[in-house]
CSV table of C-alpha atoms and ligand atoms in Angstrom, one decimal:
chain,number,residue,atom,x,y,z
A,1246,UNK,CA,0.0,0.0,0.0
A,1247,UNK,CA,1.2,3.5,-0.7
A,1248,UNK,CA,1.8,5.6,2.3
A,1249,UNK,CA,-1.6,7.0,3.3
A,1250,UNK,CA,0.1,10.3,4.0
A,1251,UNK,CA,-0.3,11.2,0.3
A,1252,UNK,CA,-4.0,10.9,0.1
A,1253,UNK,CA,-5.2,12.3,3.4
A,1254,UNK,CA,-7.0,15.6,4.0
A,1255,UNK,CA,-5.3,18.8,3.1
A,1256,UNK,CA,-5.0,19.8,6.9
A,1257,UNK,CA,-2.9,16.7,7.4
A,1258,UNK,CA,-0.9,17.3,4.3
A,1259,UNK,CA,-0.2,20.9,5.4
A,1260,UNK,CA,1.1,19.6,8.7
A,1261,UNK,CA,3.3,17.1,6.8
A,1262,UNK,CA,4.6,20.0,4.6
A,1263,UNK,CA,5.3,22.0,7.7
A,1264,UNK,CA,7.4,19.2,9.3
A,1265,UNK,CA,9.3,18.7,6.0
A,1266,UNK,CA,10.0,22.5,5.9
A,1267,UNK,CA,11.2,22.5,9.5
A,1268,UNK,CA,13.5,19.6,8.7
A,1269,UNK,CA,14.7,21.4,5.7
A,1270,UNK,CA,15.6,24.5,7.7
A,1271,UNK,CA,17.4,22.4,10.2
A,1272,UNK,CA,19.4,20.6,7.6
A,1273,UNK,CA,20.9,24.0,6.6
A,1274,UNK,CA,22.5,24.5,3.2
A,1275,UNK,CA,23.9,21.8,1.0
A,1276,UNK,CA,27.1,20.4,2.4
A,1277,UNK,CA,30.1,21.3,0.4
A,1278,UNK,CA,32.2,18.2,1.1
A,1279,UNK,CA,32.3,15.1,-0.9
A,1280,UNK,CA,30.4,11.9,0.0
A,1281,UNK,CA,28.2,13.6,2.6
A,1282,UNK,CA,25.7,11.1,3.9
A,1283,UNK,CA,22.6,12.2,5.8
A,1284,UNK,CA,20.3,9.4,6.7
A,1285,UNK,CA,19.6,7.7,3.4
A,1286,UNK,CA,20.9,10.6,1.2
A,1287,UNK,CA,24.3,10.8,-0.4
A,1288,UNK,CA,25.6,13.1,-3.0
A,1289,UNK,CA,28.6,13.4,-5.3
A,1290,UNK,CA,29.8,15.7,-8.0
A,1291,UNK,CA,28.2,15.2,-11.4
A,1292,UNK,CA,30.3,17.4,-13.6
A,1293,UNK,CA,30.2,21.1,-14.6
A,1294,UNK,CA,27.8,23.2,-16.7
A,1295,UNK,CA,28.9,26.7,-17.7
A,1296,UNK,CA,31.7,26.3,-15.1
A,1297,UNK,CA,29.3,25.6,-12.3
A,1298,UNK,CA,29.4,22.4,-10.3
A,1299,UNK,CA,26.5,20.2,-10.6
A,1300,UNK,CA,25.6,17.5,-8.1
A,1301,UNK,CA,24.0,14.1,-8.1
A,1302,UNK,CA,21.9,13.1,-5.1
A,1303,UNK,CA,20.9,9.6,-4.3
A,1304,UNK,CA,18.0,8.8,-2.1
A,1305,UNK,CA,17.9,5.2,-0.8
A,1306,UNK,CA,15.1,3.6,1.2
A,1307,UNK,CA,15.0,0.7,3.6
A,1308,UNK,CA,14.2,-1.8,0.7
A,1309,UNK,CA,17.4,-0.8,-1.2
A,1310,UNK,CA,15.3,1.1,-3.8
A,1311,UNK,CA,17.2,4.2,-4.9
A,1312,UNK,CA,16.5,7.3,-6.9
A,1313,UNK,CA,19.3,9.6,-8.3
A,1314,UNK,CA,18.5,13.2,-9.2
A,1315,UNK,CA,20.8,15.9,-10.4
A,1316,UNK,CA,20.2,19.6,-9.8
A,1317,UNK,CA,20.8,20.2,-13.6
A,1318,UNK,CA,17.3,20.2,-15.0
A,1319,UNK,CA,16.0,18.3,-11.9
A,1320,UNK,CA,16.8,15.2,-14.0
A,1321,UNK,CA,16.0,11.8,-12.5
A,1322,UNK,CA,19.1,9.9,-13.8
A,1323,UNK,CA,18.4,6.5,-12.4
A,1324,UNK,CA,15.8,4.5,-10.4
A,1325,UNK,CA,16.8,1.1,-9.0
A,1326,UNK,CA,13.9,-1.2,-8.2
A,1327,UNK,CA,13.7,-5.0,-7.6
A,1328,UNK,CA,12.2,-7.4,-10.0
A,1329,UNK,CA,10.1,-10.5,-9.0
A,1330,UNK,CA,13.3,-12.2,-7.8
A,1331,UNK,CA,14.4,-9.2,-5.8
A,1332,UNK,CA,17.1,-8.3,-8.3
A,1333,UNK,CA,17.6,-4.6,-8.6
A,1334,UNK,CA,17.6,-3.0,-12.1
A,1335,UNK,CA,17.8,0.6,-13.3
A,1336,UNK,CA,14.4,1.3,-15.0
A,1337,UNK,CA,15.1,4.8,-16.4
A,1338,UNK,CA,16.9,6.0,-19.5
A,1339,UNK,CA,19.8,8.4,-19.0
A,1340,UNK,CA,23.5,9.1,-18.9
A,1341,UNK,CA,26.5,8.8,-16.5
A,1342,UNK,CA,27.5,12.5,-16.5
A,1343,UNK,CA,26.0,15.9,-16.8
A,1344,UNK,CA,28.1,16.7,-19.9
A,1345,UNK,CA,26.3,14.0,-21.8
A,1346,UNK,CA,22.9,15.5,-20.9
A,1347,UNK,CA,24.1,18.9,-22.0
A,1348,UNK,CA,25.5,17.4,-25.3
A,1349,UNK,CA,22.1,16.1,-26.3
A,1350,UNK,CA,19.1,14.6,-24.5
A,1351,UNK,CA,15.5,14.1,-25.7
A,1352,UNK,CA,14.4,15.5,-22.3
A,1353,UNK,CA,15.6,12.4,-20.3
A,1354,UNK,CA,14.2,12.5,-16.8
A,1355,UNK,CA,13.9,16.3,-16.5
A,1356,UNK,CA,11.5,18.9,-15.2
A,1357,UNK,CA,9.8,20.4,-18.3
A,1358,UNK,CA,8.4,23.9,-18.2
A,1359,UNK,CA,7.3,26.6,-18.1
A,1360,UNK,CA,4.8,24.9,-20.3
A,1361,UNK,CA,5.2,21.1,-20.7
A,1362,UNK,CA,4.4,19.9,-24.2
A,1363,UNK,CA,3.4,22.1,-27.1
A,1364,UNK,CA,1.9,25.6,-27.5
A,1365,UNK,CA,0.7,26.1,-31.1
A,1366,UNK,CA,2.9,28.5,-33.1
A,1367,UNK,CA,4.5,29.6,-29.8
A,1368,UNK,CA,1.7,32.1,-29.2
A,1369,UNK,CA,-0.9,32.8,-26.6
A,1370,UNK,CA,-2.7,35.8,-25.1
A,1371,UNK,CA,-3.5,36.9,-21.6
A,1372,UNK,CA,-6.0,39.7,-21.1
A,1373,UNK,CA,-5.7,40.6,-24.8
A,1374,UNK,CA,-1.9,40.8,-24.8
A,1375,UNK,CA,-0.2,38.4,-27.1
A,1376,UNK,CA,3.0,36.6,-26.0
A,1377,UNK,CA,5.4,35.1,-28.6
A,1378,UNK,CA,7.5,32.2,-27.3
A,1379,UNK,CA,10.5,30.4,-28.9
A,1380,UNK,CA,9.6,28.1,-31.8
A,1381,UNK,CA,11.9,25.2,-30.9
A,1382,UNK,CA,9.8,22.4,-32.4
A,1383,UNK,CA,8.6,24.1,-35.7
A,1384,UNK,CA,6.0,25.3,-36.0
A,1385,UNK,CA,5.4,25.1,-32.3
A,1386,UNK,CA,6.9,25.8,-28.9
A,1387,UNK,CA,7.8,22.6,-27.0
A,1388,UNK,CA,8.7,22.0,-23.3
A,1389,UNK,CA,9.5,25.6,-22.4
A,1390,UNK,CA,11.6,26.6,-25.4
A,1391,UNK,CA,15.3,26.8,-26.2
A,1392,UNK,CA,16.5,26.8,-22.6
A,1393,UNK,CA,13.6,25.4,-20.6
A,1394,UNK,CA,13.8,24.3,-17.0
A,1395,UNK,CA,15.4,21.1,-18.1
A,1396,UNK,CA,18.5,23.0,-18.9
A,1397,UNK,CA,18.7,25.2,-15.8
A,1398,UNK,CA,20.8,24.6,-12.7
A,1399,UNK,CA,18.5,24.5,-9.8
A,1400,UNK,CA,19.4,25.3,-6.2
A,1401,UNK,CA,19.3,22.0,-4.2
A,1402,UNK,CA,18.9,21.0,-0.6
A,1403,UNK,CA,18.7,17.4,0.8
A,1404,UNK,CA,16.4,16.6,3.7
A,1405,UNK,CA,16.5,13.3,5.6
A,1406,UNK,CA,13.3,12.4,7.5
A,1407,UNK,CA,12.4,9.2,9.3
A,1408,UNK,CA,9.8,8.0,6.8
A,1409,UNK,CA,11.1,9.5,3.7
A,1410,UNK,CA,14.0,11.6,2.3
A,1411,UNK,CA,13.8,14.4,-0.2
A,1412,UNK,CA,15.7,16.7,-2.5
A,1413,UNK,CA,14.2,20.2,-2.7
A,1414,UNK,CA,15.0,22.1,-5.8
A,1415,UNK,CA,14.3,25.8,-6.2
A,1416,UNK,CA,14.6,28.1,-9.2
A,1417,UNK,CA,13.4,31.5,-10.3
A,1418,UNK,CA,12.6,32.0,-14.0
A,1419,UNK,CA,12.8,35.8,-14.8
A,1420,UNK,CA,10.1,37.9,-16.4
A,1421,UNK,CA,10.4,37.5,-20.1
A,1422,UNK,CA,12.3,34.1,-19.9
A,1423,UNK,CA,11.7,32.3,-23.2
A,1424,UNK,CA,9.0,34.9,-23.8
A,1425,UNK,CA,6.8,34.1,-20.8
A,1426,UNK,CA,5.5,36.9,-18.6
A,1427,UNK,CA,6.3,37.3,-14.8
A,1428,UNK,CA,9.0,36.3,-12.5
A,1429,UNK,CA,8.2,32.7,-11.6
A,1430,UNK,CA,9.5,31.3,-8.3
A,1431,UNK,CA,9.4,27.5,-8.2
A,1432,UNK,CA,10.1,24.7,-5.7
A,1433,UNK,CA,10.1,21.1,-6.8
A,1434,UNK,CA,10.4,18.4,-4.1
A,1435,UNK,CA,11.4,14.8,-5.0
A,1436,UNK,CA,10.7,12.4,-2.1
A,1437,UNK,CA,11.4,8.7,-1.8
A,1438,UNK,CA,9.3,6.8,0.7
A,1439,UNK,CA,9.9,3.3,2.2
A,1440,UNK,CA,6.8,2.2,0.2
A,1441,UNK,CA,8.9,2.5,-3.0
A,1442,UNK,CA,7.1,5.6,-4.2
A,1443,UNK,CA,8.8,8.6,-5.8
A,1444,UNK,CA,6.6,11.6,-5.1
A,1445,UNK,CA,7.2,14.8,-7.1
A,1446,UNK,CA,5.6,18.0,-5.7
A,1447,UNK,CA,5.7,21.2,-7.7
A,1448,UNK,CA,4.9,24.7,-6.4
A,1449,UNK,CA,5.1,28.0,-8.3
A,1450,UNK,CA,4.2,31.7,-7.8
A,1451,UNK,CA,4.4,34.6,-10.2
A,1452,UNK,CA,4.3,38.4,-9.9
A,1453,UNK,CA,2.3,38.7,-13.2
A,1454,UNK,CA,-0.4,36.6,-14.8
A,1455,UNK,CA,1.4,33.8,-16.6
A,1456,UNK,CA,0.9,30.2,-17.7
A,1457,UNK,CA,2.5,27.3,-15.9
A,1458,UNK,CA,2.4,23.6,-16.6
A,1459,UNK,CA,5.3,21.6,-15.0
A,1460,UNK,CA,5.9,17.9,-15.4
A,1461,UNK,CA,8.6,15.2,-15.3
A,1462,UNK,CA,9.9,13.6,-18.5
A,1463,UNK,CA,11.4,10.3,-17.2
A,1464,UNK,CA,11.6,7.5,-19.8
A,1465,UNK,CA,10.9,4.2,-18.2
A,1466,UNK,CA,11.8,0.7,-19.3
A,1467,UNK,CA,10.7,-1.7,-16.5
A,1468,UNK,CA,12.8,-4.6,-18.0
A,1469,UNK,CA,15.9,-2.3,-17.4
A,1470,UNK,CA,17.3,0.6,-19.4
A,1471,UNK,CA,19.1,-0.5,-22.5
A,1472,UNK,CA,17.2,-3.8,-22.7
A,1473,UNK,CA,15.4,-3.1,-26.0
A,1474,UNK,CA,11.9,-1.9,-26.8
A,1475,UNK,CA,9.0,-1.4,-24.5
A,1476,UNK,CA,6.3,-3.0,-26.7
A,1477,UNK,CA,5.7,-6.0,-24.4
A,1478,UNK,CA,4.9,-3.7,-21.4
A,1479,UNK,CA,1.2,-3.9,-20.5
A,1480,UNK,CA,-0.3,-0.5,-20.2
A,1481,UNK,CA,-3.5,0.5,-18.4
A,1482,UNK,CA,-4.6,4.2,-18.5
A,1483,UNK,CA,-7.6,5.2,-16.5
A,1484,UNK,CA,-9.2,7.4,-19.2
A,1485,UNK,CA,-12.1,7.1,-21.6
A,1486,UNK,CA,-11.2,10.3,-23.5
A,1487,UNK,CA,-8.1,12.0,-25.0
A,1488,UNK,CA,-7.2,15.1,-26.8
A,1489,UNK,CA,-6.9,14.2,-30.6
A,1490,UNK,CA,-4.1,16.1,-32.4
A,1491,UNK,CA,-3.5,17.5,-35.8
A,1492,UNK,CA,-0.4,16.6,-37.9
A,1493,UNK,CA,1.7,19.0,-35.8
A,1494,UNK,CA,0.6,17.3,-32.5
A,1495,UNK,CA,-1.6,20.2,-31.5
A,1496,UNK,CA,-4.9,19.1,-29.8
A,1497,UNK,CA,-8.1,19.8,-31.6
A,1498,UNK,CA,-10.6,19.2,-28.8
A,1499,UNK,CA,-11.6,16.2,-26.7
A,1500,UNK,CA,-12.8,12.9,-28.1
A,1501,UNK,CA,-13.9,9.4,-26.9
A,1502,UNK,CA,-11.3,6.6,-27.0
A,1503,UNK,CA,-13.9,4.0,-27.8
A,1504,UNK,CA,-13.0,1.8,-30.8
A,1505,UNK,CA,-9.5,3.4,-31.2
A,1506,UNK,CA,-6.1,1.7,-30.8
A,1507,UNK,CA,-5.4,4.3,-28.2
A,1508,UNK,CA,-7.9,2.9,-25.7
A,1509,UNK,CA,-5.9,1.4,-22.7
A,1510,UNK,CA,-8.8,1.1,-20.2
A,1511,UNK,CA,-8.0,-2.6,-20.2
A,1512,UNK,CA,-4.4,-3.5,-19.7
A,1513,UNK,CA,-2.9,-4.1,-23.2
A,1514,UNK,CA,0.6,-4.7,-24.4
A,1515,UNK,CA,1.9,-1.4,-25.9
A,1516,UNK,CA,2.9,-3.1,-29.1
A,1517,UNK,CA,-0.4,-4.8,-29.7
A,1518,UNK,CA,-2.1,-2.0,-31.7
A,1519,UNK,CA,0.7,0.5,-32.1
A,1520,UNK,CA,1.0,-0.4,-35.8
A,1521,UNK,CA,-2.6,0.0,-36.7
A,1522,UNK,CA,-3.7,2.4,-39.5
A,1523,UNK,CA,-5.0,5.3,-37.5
A,1524,UNK,CA,-4.3,9.0,-38.1
A,1525,UNK,CA,-3.4,9.8,-34.6
A,1526,UNK,CA,-0.8,7.0,-34.4
A,1527,UNK,CA,0.7,8.2,-37.7
A,1528,UNK,CA,1.0,11.8,-36.6
A,1529,UNK,CA,3.1,10.9,-33.5
A,1530,UNK,CA,4.7,7.8,-35.1
A,1531,UNK,CA,3.1,5.8,-32.3
A,1532,UNK,CA,1.6,6.8,-29.0
A,1533,UNK,CA,2.2,10.5,-28.2
A,1534,UNK,CA,-1.2,11.5,-26.8
A,1535,UNK,CA,-2.7,13.3,-23.9
A,1536,UNK,CA,-5.2,11.2,-22.0
A,1537,UNK,CA,-8.0,12.9,-20.1
A,1538,UNK,CA,-7.6,11.4,-16.6
A,1539,UNK,CA,-9.6,14.0,-14.8
A,1540,UNK,CA,-12.0,16.9,-15.4
A,1541,UNK,CA,-9.9,19.4,-13.5
A,1542,UNK,CA,-6.9,19.5,-11.2
A,1543,UNK,CA,-7.6,17.6,-7.9
A,1544,UNK,CA,-6.4,18.3,-4.5
A,1545,UNK,CA,-5.0,14.8,-3.9
A,1546,UNK,CA,-3.4,12.4,-6.5
A,1547,UNK,CA,-5.5,9.5,-7.8
A,1548,UNK,CA,-4.5,6.4,-9.8
A,1549,UNK,CA,-4.2,7.2,-13.5
A,1550,UNK,CA,-2.0,4.4,-15.0
A,1551,UNK,CA,-0.6,1.0,-14.2
A,1552,UNK,CA,2.2,-0.6,-16.3
A,1553,UNK,CA,3.6,-4.1,-15.9
A,1554,UNK,CA,6.5,-5.8,-17.6
A,1555,UNK,CA,5.9,-9.6,-17.9
A,1556,UNK,CA,9.5,-10.9,-17.8
A,1557,UNK,CA,10.7,-8.9,-14.7
A,1558,UNK,CA,7.3,-8.7,-13.1
A,1559,UNK,CA,8.0,-5.1,-12.3
A,1560,UNK,CA,5.0,-2.8,-12.0
A,1561,UNK,CA,4.7,1.0,-12.1
A,1562,UNK,CA,1.6,2.8,-10.8
A,1563,UNK,CA,1.2,6.5,-11.5
A,1564,UNK,CA,-1.0,8.8,-9.3
A,1565,UNK,CA,-1.5,12.5,-10.0
A,1566,UNK,CA,-3.5,15.6,-9.3
A,1567,UNK,CA,-3.4,16.6,-13.0
A,1568,UNK,CA,-6.2,16.3,-15.5
A,1569,UNK,CA,-3.9,15.1,-18.3
A,1570,UNK,CA,-1.4,12.3,-18.8
A,1571,UNK,CA,0.8,12.3,-21.9
A,1572,UNK,CA,1.7,8.7,-23.0
A,1573,UNK,CA,4.7,8.9,-25.2
A,1574,UNK,CA,6.1,5.6,-26.6
A,1575,UNK,CA,9.6,6.9,-27.3
A,1576,UNK,CA,8.9,7.3,-31.0
A,1577,UNK,CA,11.6,9.9,-31.6
A,1578,UNK,CA,14.4,7.8,-30.1
A,1579,UNK,CA,16.7,6.8,-33.0
A,1580,UNK,CA,19.8,5.2,-31.6
A,1581,UNK,CA,21.7,8.5,-31.4
A,1582,UNK,CA,21.7,8.6,-27.6
A,1583,UNK,CA,24.1,6.0,-26.0
A,1584,UNK,CA,23.0,5.5,-22.4
A,1585,UNK,CA,24.4,4.4,-19.1
A,1586,UNK,CA,25.0,0.8,-20.0
A,1587,UNK,CA,26.8,1.7,-23.2
A,1588,UNK,CA,23.8,0.8,-25.4
A,1589,UNK,CA,22.2,3.0,-27.9
A,1590,UNK,CA,18.6,3.9,-27.1
A,1591,UNK,CA,16.7,2.9,-30.2
A,1592,UNK,CA,13.1,3.5,-31.5
A,1593,UNK,CA,10.6,2.9,-28.6
A,1594,UNK,CA,13.2,1.8,-26.0
A,1595,UNK,CA,11.5,3.8,-23.3
A,1596,UNK,CA,8.1,5.3,-22.5
A,1597,UNK,CA,7.0,8.4,-20.7
A,1598,UNK,CA,3.9,9.1,-18.6
A,1599,UNK,CA,3.8,12.9,-18.1
A,1600,UNK,CA,1.2,14.3,-15.8
A,1601,UNK,CA,0.1,17.7,-17.1
A,1602,UNK,CA,-2.5,20.3,-18.0
A,1603,UNK,CA,-3.5,19.5,-21.6
A,1604,UNK,CA,-1.1,20.6,-24.4
A,1605,UNK,CA,-1.8,24.0,-25.9
A,1606,UNK,CA,-4.4,24.7,-23.2
A,1607,UNK,CA,-3.7,28.5,-23.2
A,1608,UNK,CA,-5.2,28.5,-26.7
A,1609,UNK,CA,-8.2,26.3,-25.8
A,1610,UNK,CA,-9.3,27.2,-22.4
A,1611,UNK,CA,-11.9,29.7,-23.5
A,1612,UNK,CA,-13.4,27.5,-26.2
A,1613,UNK,CA,-15.7,25.6,-23.8
A,1614,UNK,CA,-14.0,22.3,-24.7
A,1615,UNK,CA,-13.2,21.3,-21.1
A,1616,UNK,CA,-9.5,22.3,-20.9
A,1617,UNK,CA,-8.2,23.2,-17.5
A,1618,UNK,CA,-6.8,26.7,-17.2
A,1619,UNK,CA,-3.0,27.0,-17.1
A,1620,UNK,CA,-3.1,30.6,-16.0
A,1621,UNK,CA,-1.4,31.4,-12.7
A,1622,UNK,CA,-2.4,34.8,-11.1
A,1623,UNK,CA,-0.2,36.8,-8.7
A,1624,UNK,CA,-1.0,35.9,-5.1
A,1625,UNK,CA,-2.0,32.3,-6.1
A,1626,UNK,CA,0.2,29.2,-5.8
A,1627,UNK,CA,0.4,26.6,-8.6
A,1628,UNK,CA,0.7,23.1,-7.1
A,1629,UNK,CA,0.9,19.7,-8.7
A,1630,UNK,CA,1.7,16.3,-7.2
A,1631,UNK,CA,2.6,13.1,-9.1
A,1632,UNK,CA,3.6,9.8,-7.6
A,1633,UNK,CA,5.5,7.0,-9.4
A,1634,UNK,CA,5.1,3.9,-7.2
A,1635,UNK,CA,7.0,0.7,-7.9
A,1636,UNK,CA,5.9,-2.8,-7.1
A,1637,UNK,CA,6.1,-6.4,-8.5
A,1638,UNK,CA,3.2,-8.4,-9.9
A,1639,UNK,CA,2.0,-10.9,-7.3
A,1640,UNK,CA,2.4,-14.5,-8.4
A,1641,UNK,CA,-1.0,-16.1,-9.2
B,1406,GLA,C1,6.9,14.8,-25.4
B,1406,GLA,C2,6.2,15.1,-26.7
B,1406,GLA,C3,6.8,14.3,-27.8
B,1406,GLA,C4,8.3,14.5,-27.8
B,1406,GLA,C5,8.9,14.2,-26.5
B,1406,GLA,C6,10.4,14.6,-26.5
B,1406,GLA,O1,6.5,13.5,-24.9
B,1406,GLA,O2,4.8,14.8,-26.6
B,1406,GLA,O3,6.2,14.6,-29.0
B,1406,GLA,O4,8.5,15.9,-28.2
B,1406,GLA,O5,8.3,14.9,-25.5
B,1406,GLA,O6,11.1,14.0,-27.5
């Protein structure tokens, strides 16, 4: 069972947050010596970016499960989880050094923002004023632009608690950054629990009306990174609707999944229908779709996807507060990224489940289609929580 902490009333969650903050203050600034270990947190140098040192933090729980996160882009570089026989395997795609991430990464493991996924033609308006963003995925804006949050060095602090340990990342994106209005102050907390759950909490505040949509872009392969394609993984997504896209992967509304090869309400191998002749599979070269997993943002996360890998027996459950979940089957991987185990990541060697507000929402939210607003007003706090929880399939 997942720690009930995550799903209890907001009063209880607020108290938990207060305890975490207190511990954070007590832990002081990030230690500057090598090999610092505090509870189940260790860190080591991870290389340099623009002459600045970057660190790699590893959180390990009482089951030996560990998650490594660098403060460059908030990238989750590795997650070690047991298979059915208790053998640990690294289930996320990534690299050994920060230099490799800088040299070229299809958003491996990172925080994407200010706006995760696409904004059509890089344009949106707030109160009649039009904003033009970078067109880094012609003709659209993708994942925050040329230098999104995935390419920023975040301030980091490690916090060891009894039940869980966390890395707290903070970053301020200045007014006009990549074309977005408002100084945006952010805090992202990665927490590993003893129940094998990685919880990611995002908070943001702005001094001007802006749009915000933060997510994490980890590529998973539950058989182990570098072990080939993910087509045998069985996917279940708790959604009866999705946002169909045009040929540039911009949503055109909301539609039912009934009768389409995109329907994953029943657990189905990813490869079973991926080759079917269907416009929406052609446009994204496979699955690259936003599933409607909720009508609006919720206060507490609920279960939106379950993935199992038959050979290892590993299972991943995704819980989120967000109304959308992007299922991307790694269709743009082409062997040009050589990962941690020295193997090239080929076509469909990893999948992402990105919890989010719907792509291009700033251009849809006034059309009455049911898109959640991405607008953040001054004085308000943006929050999103997503939990990736690992388990193994119980023997029958
Ligand atoms: C998201 C998008 C994909 C692709 C990847 C990054 O998942 O939906 O179309 O851009 O990011 O390669």
